[in-house]
């Protein structure tokens, strides 16, 4: 009986010693939470815009280090914001507003079916064409000659597929004139500082 009791005590001692040894050995799969909270070497990420920002870290208050990438700044020296460019755009709009009505009306006279080939303009249309166009033609006196009888629409003498305006003189002679030349001369007279640039950008070469 004494030997049996001694054997049991020995087994119990060995069992307790084994438990103590297992408790002393750290688990391989354990995670050090403090390493997630305070990383010594934060990694960096590069966004599509080329902005470098630190990755988010986990702390006591939640996610940290998330800052939105800054957009590239617009160039301050862009020509659109230059004072001279803005002044030009304002003047360009003024000139367009000035000539648009007569330009539209002339195109309507030439390209619509309001007038047949060789037909004289109405009194109202003729007055507008003479005062707003013909008066500014570089060679208006030569065009009118001995006197103005009427304004007519007909085929261009060289380009038969297009129509143009004609001065019909009192002696029966009729001669064509370009409404674009009239507008160009008008712009040069009224807007001398901006005429060259405007004509270059908005008129075909004549």
Short mmCIF file of N, CA and C in Angstrom, two decimals, residues 34-120:
data_model
loop_
_atom_site.label_atom_id
_atom_site.label_comp_id
_atom_site.label_asym_id
_atom_site.label_seq_id
_atom_site.Cartn_x
_atom_site.Cartn_y
_atom_site.Cartn_z
N UNK A 34 0.20 45.66 -29.21
CA UNK A 34 0.86 46.97 -29.16
C UNK A 34 1.57 47.31 -30.46
N UNK A 35 2.00 46.26 -31.21
CA UNK A 35 2.69 46.53 -32.48
C UNK A 35 1.75 47.10 -33.52
N UNK A 36 0.44 46.80 -33.40
CA UNK A 36 -0.53 47.36 -34.33
C UNK A 36 -0.85 48.81 -34.01
N UNK A 37 -0.71 49.18 -32.74
CA UNK A 37 -1.08 50.53 -32.33
C UNK A 37 0.00 51.55 -32.63
N UNK A 38 1.24 51.16 -32.49
CA UNK A 38 2.33 52.11 -32.67
C UNK A 38 3.39 51.54 -33.59
N UNK A 39 3.17 51.49 -34.88
CA UNK A 39 4.18 50.94 -35.79
C UNK A 39 5.40 51.85 -35.84
N UNK A 40 6.57 51.24 -35.76
CA UNK A 40 7.81 52.00 -35.79
C UNK A 40 8.19 52.40 -37.21
N UNK A 41 7.76 51.62 -38.18
CA UNK A 41 8.11 51.90 -39.58
C UNK A 41 6.84 51.92 -40.42
N UNK A 42 6.08 53.02 -40.41
CA UNK A 42 4.83 53.06 -41.19
C UNK A 42 5.12 52.94 -42.67
N UNK A 43 4.31 52.18 -43.36
CA UNK A 43 4.45 52.05 -44.80
C UNK A 43 3.78 53.21 -45.49
N UNK A 44 4.16 53.43 -46.74
CA UNK A 44 3.59 54.54 -47.50
C UNK A 44 2.95 54.01 -48.77
N UNK A 45 1.86 54.66 -49.18
CA UNK A 45 1.14 54.26 -50.39
C UNK A 45 1.17 55.41 -51.38
N UNK A 46 1.20 55.08 -52.66
CA UNK A 46 1.21 56.09 -53.72
C UNK A 46 -0.13 56.04 -54.43
N UNK A 47 -0.83 57.16 -54.45
CA UNK A 47 -2.14 57.20 -55.10
C UNK A 47 -1.98 57.38 -56.59
N UNK A 48 -3.11 57.33 -57.34
CA UNK A 48 -3.09 57.49 -58.79
C UNK A 48 -2.66 58.89 -59.19
N UNK A 49 -2.85 59.86 -58.26
CA UNK A 49 -2.48 61.23 -58.58
C UNK A 49 -1.02 61.50 -58.29
N UNK A 50 -0.28 60.48 -57.81
CA UNK A 50 1.12 60.69 -57.52
C UNK A 50 1.37 61.28 -56.15
N UNK A 51 0.36 61.27 -55.25
CA UNK A 51 0.50 61.84 -53.92
C UNK A 51 0.83 60.73 -52.95
N UNK A 52 1.92 60.86 -52.18
CA UNK A 52 2.33 59.84 -51.24
C UNK A 52 1.68 60.10 -49.89
N UNK A 53 1.03 59.10 -49.32
CA UNK A 53 0.34 59.25 -48.04
C UNK A 53 0.56 58.02 -47.20
N UNK A 54 0.68 58.15 -45.87
CA UNK A 54 0.87 56.98 -45.01
C UNK A 54 -0.37 56.13 -44.97
N UNK A 55 -0.17 54.83 -44.83
CA UNK A 55 -1.30 53.92 -44.71
C UNK A 55 -1.99 54.14 -43.36
N UNK A 56 -3.25 53.76 -43.28
CA UNK A 56 -4.00 53.91 -42.04
C UNK A 56 -3.48 52.92 -41.01
N UNK A 57 -3.42 53.36 -39.75
CA UNK A 57 -3.03 52.49 -38.65
C UNK A 57 -4.17 52.37 -37.67
N UNK A 58 -4.16 51.31 -36.89
CA UNK A 58 -5.22 51.05 -35.93
C UNK A 58 -4.75 51.51 -34.57
N UNK A 59 -5.49 52.41 -33.94
CA UNK A 59 -5.15 52.89 -32.61
C UNK A 59 -6.32 52.79 -31.68
N UNK A 60 -6.16 53.37 -30.50
CA UNK A 60 -7.24 53.30 -29.52
C UNK A 60 -8.47 54.04 -29.98
N UNK A 61 -8.30 55.10 -30.79
CA UNK A 61 -9.44 55.89 -31.24
C UNK A 61 -9.94 55.49 -32.60
N UNK A 62 -9.48 54.37 -33.16
CA UNK A 62 -9.93 53.94 -34.48
C UNK A 62 -8.84 54.12 -35.52
N UNK A 63 -9.23 54.40 -36.78
CA UNK A 63 -8.28 54.55 -37.88
C UNK A 63 -7.60 55.90 -37.80
N UNK A 64 -6.29 55.89 -38.01
CA UNK A 64 -5.52 57.13 -38.03
C UNK A 64 -4.70 57.20 -39.31
N UNK A 65 -4.35 58.41 -39.70
CA UNK A 65 -3.46 58.58 -40.85
C UNK A 65 -4.15 58.61 -42.19
N UNK A 66 -5.50 58.65 -42.22
CA UNK A 66 -6.23 58.71 -43.49
C UNK A 66 -6.45 60.17 -43.86
N UNK A 67 -5.66 60.68 -44.76
CA UNK A 67 -5.81 62.06 -45.24
C UNK A 67 -6.09 62.03 -46.73
N UNK A 68 -7.12 62.76 -47.22
CA UNK A 68 -7.46 62.73 -48.65
C UNK A 68 -6.33 63.30 -49.47
N UNK A 69 -6.02 62.70 -50.63
CA UNK A 69 -4.95 63.21 -51.49
C UNK A 69 -5.32 64.57 -52.04
N UNK A 70 -4.36 65.45 -52.12
CA UNK A 70 -4.61 66.79 -52.64
C UNK A 70 -4.55 66.77 -54.16
N UNK A 71 -5.50 67.46 -54.80
CA UNK A 71 -5.55 67.54 -56.26
C UNK A 71 -4.47 68.49 -56.76
N UNK A 72 -3.94 68.23 -57.95
CA UNK A 72 -2.93 69.14 -58.49
C UNK A 72 -3.50 70.52 -58.71
N UNK A 73 -2.75 71.55 -58.33
CA UNK A 73 -3.22 72.92 -58.48
C UNK A 73 -3.20 73.34 -59.94
N UNK A 74 -4.22 74.13 -60.29
CA UNK A 74 -4.28 74.64 -61.66
C UNK A 74 -3.20 75.70 -61.84
N UNK A 75 -2.61 75.70 -63.00
CA UNK A 75 -1.55 76.66 -63.27
C UNK A 75 -2.09 78.08 -63.21
N UNK A 76 -1.48 78.89 -62.36
CA UNK A 76 -1.94 80.25 -62.20
C UNK A 76 -1.58 81.13 -63.40
N UNK A 77 -0.60 80.70 -64.17
CA UNK A 77 -0.18 81.51 -65.32
C UNK A 77 -0.89 81.12 -66.60
N UNK A 78 -2.04 80.40 -66.50
CA UNK A 78 -2.80 80.02 -67.68
C UNK A 78 -3.24 81.27 -68.43
N UNK A 79 -3.19 81.21 -69.76
CA UNK A 79 -3.52 82.39 -70.57
C UNK A 79 -4.96 82.83 -70.37
N UNK A 80 -5.84 81.90 -69.94
CA UNK A 80 -7.24 82.25 -69.75
C UNK A 80 -7.43 83.28 -68.64
N UNK A 81 -6.47 83.36 -67.72
CA UNK A 81 -6.59 84.27 -66.59
C UNK A 81 -5.71 85.50 -66.76
N UNK A 82 -5.05 85.61 -67.91
CA UNK A 82 -4.21 86.77 -68.15
C UNK A 82 -5.10 87.97 -68.47
N UNK A 83 -4.83 89.13 -67.88
CA UNK A 83 -5.69 90.31 -68.11
C UNK A 83 -5.83 90.68 -69.58
N UNK A 84 -4.73 90.60 -70.35
CA UNK A 84 -4.81 90.94 -71.77
C UNK A 84 -5.72 89.99 -72.53
N UNK A 85 -5.67 88.71 -72.16
CA UNK A 85 -6.53 87.72 -72.83
C UNK A 85 -7.99 87.98 -72.50
N UNK A 86 -8.28 88.31 -71.25
CA UNK A 86 -9.67 88.59 -70.87
C UNK A 86 -10.19 89.84 -71.58
N UNK A 87 -9.34 90.85 -71.71
CA UNK A 87 -9.77 92.06 -72.42
C UNK A 87 -10.06 91.76 -73.89
N UNK A 88 -9.23 90.89 -74.49
CA UNK A 88 -9.46 90.52 -75.88
C UNK A 88 -10.78 89.77 -76.03
N UNK A 89 -11.08 88.82 -75.14
CA UNK A 89 -12.32 88.05 -75.24
C UNK A 89 -13.53 88.96 -75.07
N UNK A 90 -13.43 89.95 -74.20
CA UNK A 90 -14.55 90.89 -74.03
C UNK A 90 -14.77 91.69 -75.31
N UNK A 91 -13.68 92.16 -75.91
CA UNK A 91 -13.82 92.95 -77.15
C UNK A 91 -14.29 92.07 -78.30
N UNK A 92 -13.82 90.84 -78.35
CA UNK A 92 -14.26 89.91 -79.39
C UNK A 92 -15.77 89.71 -79.32
N UNK A 93 -16.29 89.52 -78.11
CA UNK A 93 -17.73 89.36 -77.95
C UNK A 93 -18.50 90.60 -78.37
N UNK A 94 -17.93 91.77 -78.09
CA UNK A 94 -18.58 93.03 -78.48
C UNK A 94 -18.67 93.15 -80.01
N UNK A 95 -17.59 92.81 -80.70
CA UNK A 95 -17.59 92.91 -82.17
C UNK A 95 -18.57 91.91 -82.78
N UNK A 96 -18.57 90.69 -82.26
CA UNK A 96 -19.50 89.68 -82.77
C UNK A 96 -20.95 90.14 -82.61
N UNK A 97 -21.25 90.71 -81.46
CA UNK A 97 -22.61 91.20 -81.22
C UNK A 97 -22.96 92.33 -82.18
N UNK A 98 -21.97 93.13 -82.51
CA UNK A 98 -22.19 94.28 -83.39
C UNK A 98 -22.51 93.86 -84.82
N UNK A 99 -21.83 92.84 -85.33
CA UNK A 99 -21.97 92.49 -86.75
C UNK A 99 -22.89 91.29 -87.01
N UNK A 100 -23.29 90.60 -85.97
CA UNK A 100 -24.06 89.36 -86.18
C UNK A 100 -25.37 89.60 -86.91
N UNK A 101 -26.08 90.66 -86.59
CA UNK A 101 -27.40 90.89 -87.20
C UNK A 101 -27.29 91.11 -88.71
N UNK A 102 -26.39 91.99 -89.13
CA UNK A 102 -26.25 92.26 -90.56
C UNK A 102 -25.67 91.04 -91.28
N UNK A 103 -24.77 90.33 -90.62
CA UNK A 103 -24.18 89.14 -91.23
C UNK A 103 -25.25 88.06 -91.45
N UNK A 104 -26.08 87.85 -90.44
CA UNK A 104 -27.14 86.86 -90.57
C UNK A 104 -28.15 87.27 -91.64
N UNK A 105 -28.50 88.54 -91.68
CA UNK A 105 -29.48 89.01 -92.66
C UNK A 105 -28.95 88.87 -94.08
N UNK A 106 -27.68 89.17 -94.28
CA UNK A 106 -27.09 89.05 -95.62
C UNK A 106 -27.07 87.60 -96.08
N UNK A 107 -26.70 86.69 -95.19
CA UNK A 107 -26.69 85.27 -95.55
C UNK A 107 -28.10 84.78 -95.87
N UNK A 108 -29.08 85.30 -95.17
CA UNK A 108 -30.46 84.92 -95.44
C UNK A 108 -30.89 85.42 -96.83
N UNK A 109 -30.47 86.62 -97.19
CA UNK A 109 -30.79 87.16 -98.52
C UNK A 109 -30.17 86.31 -99.62
N UNK A 110 -28.92 85.90 -99.42
CA UNK A 110 -28.19 85.17 -100.47
C UNK A 110 -28.57 83.70 -100.57
N UNK A 111 -28.82 83.06 -99.44
CA UNK A 111 -28.94 81.60 -99.44
C UNK A 111 -30.36 81.06 -99.25
N UNK A 112 -31.30 81.91 -98.90
CA UNK A 112 -32.68 81.43 -98.78
C UNK A 112 -33.38 81.56 -100.13
N UNK A 113 -34.63 81.13 -100.17
CA UNK A 113 -35.41 81.21 -101.42
C UNK A 113 -36.25 82.49 -101.48
N UNK A 114 -35.87 83.48 -100.69
CA UNK A 114 -36.61 84.74 -100.69
C UNK A 114 -36.46 85.47 -102.02
N UNK A 115 -35.29 85.33 -102.63
CA UNK A 115 -35.02 86.04 -103.88
C UNK A 115 -34.55 85.06 -104.95
N UNK A 116 -35.09 85.23 -106.14
CA UNK A 116 -34.62 84.45 -107.29
C UNK A 116 -33.39 85.12 -107.89
N UNK A 117 -32.69 84.40 -108.75
CA UNK A 117 -31.52 84.98 -109.43
C UNK A 117 -31.96 86.17 -110.27
N UNK A 118 -31.23 87.29 -110.13
CA UNK A 118 -31.54 88.49 -110.90
C UNK A 118 -32.64 89.34 -110.30
N UNK A 119 -33.11 89.00 -109.10
CA UNK A 119 -34.21 89.75 -108.49
C UNK A 119 -33.67 90.89 -107.62
N UNK A 120 -34.37 92.01 -107.68
CA UNK A 120 -34.00 93.18 -106.89
C UNK A 120 -34.45 93.00 -105.44
#
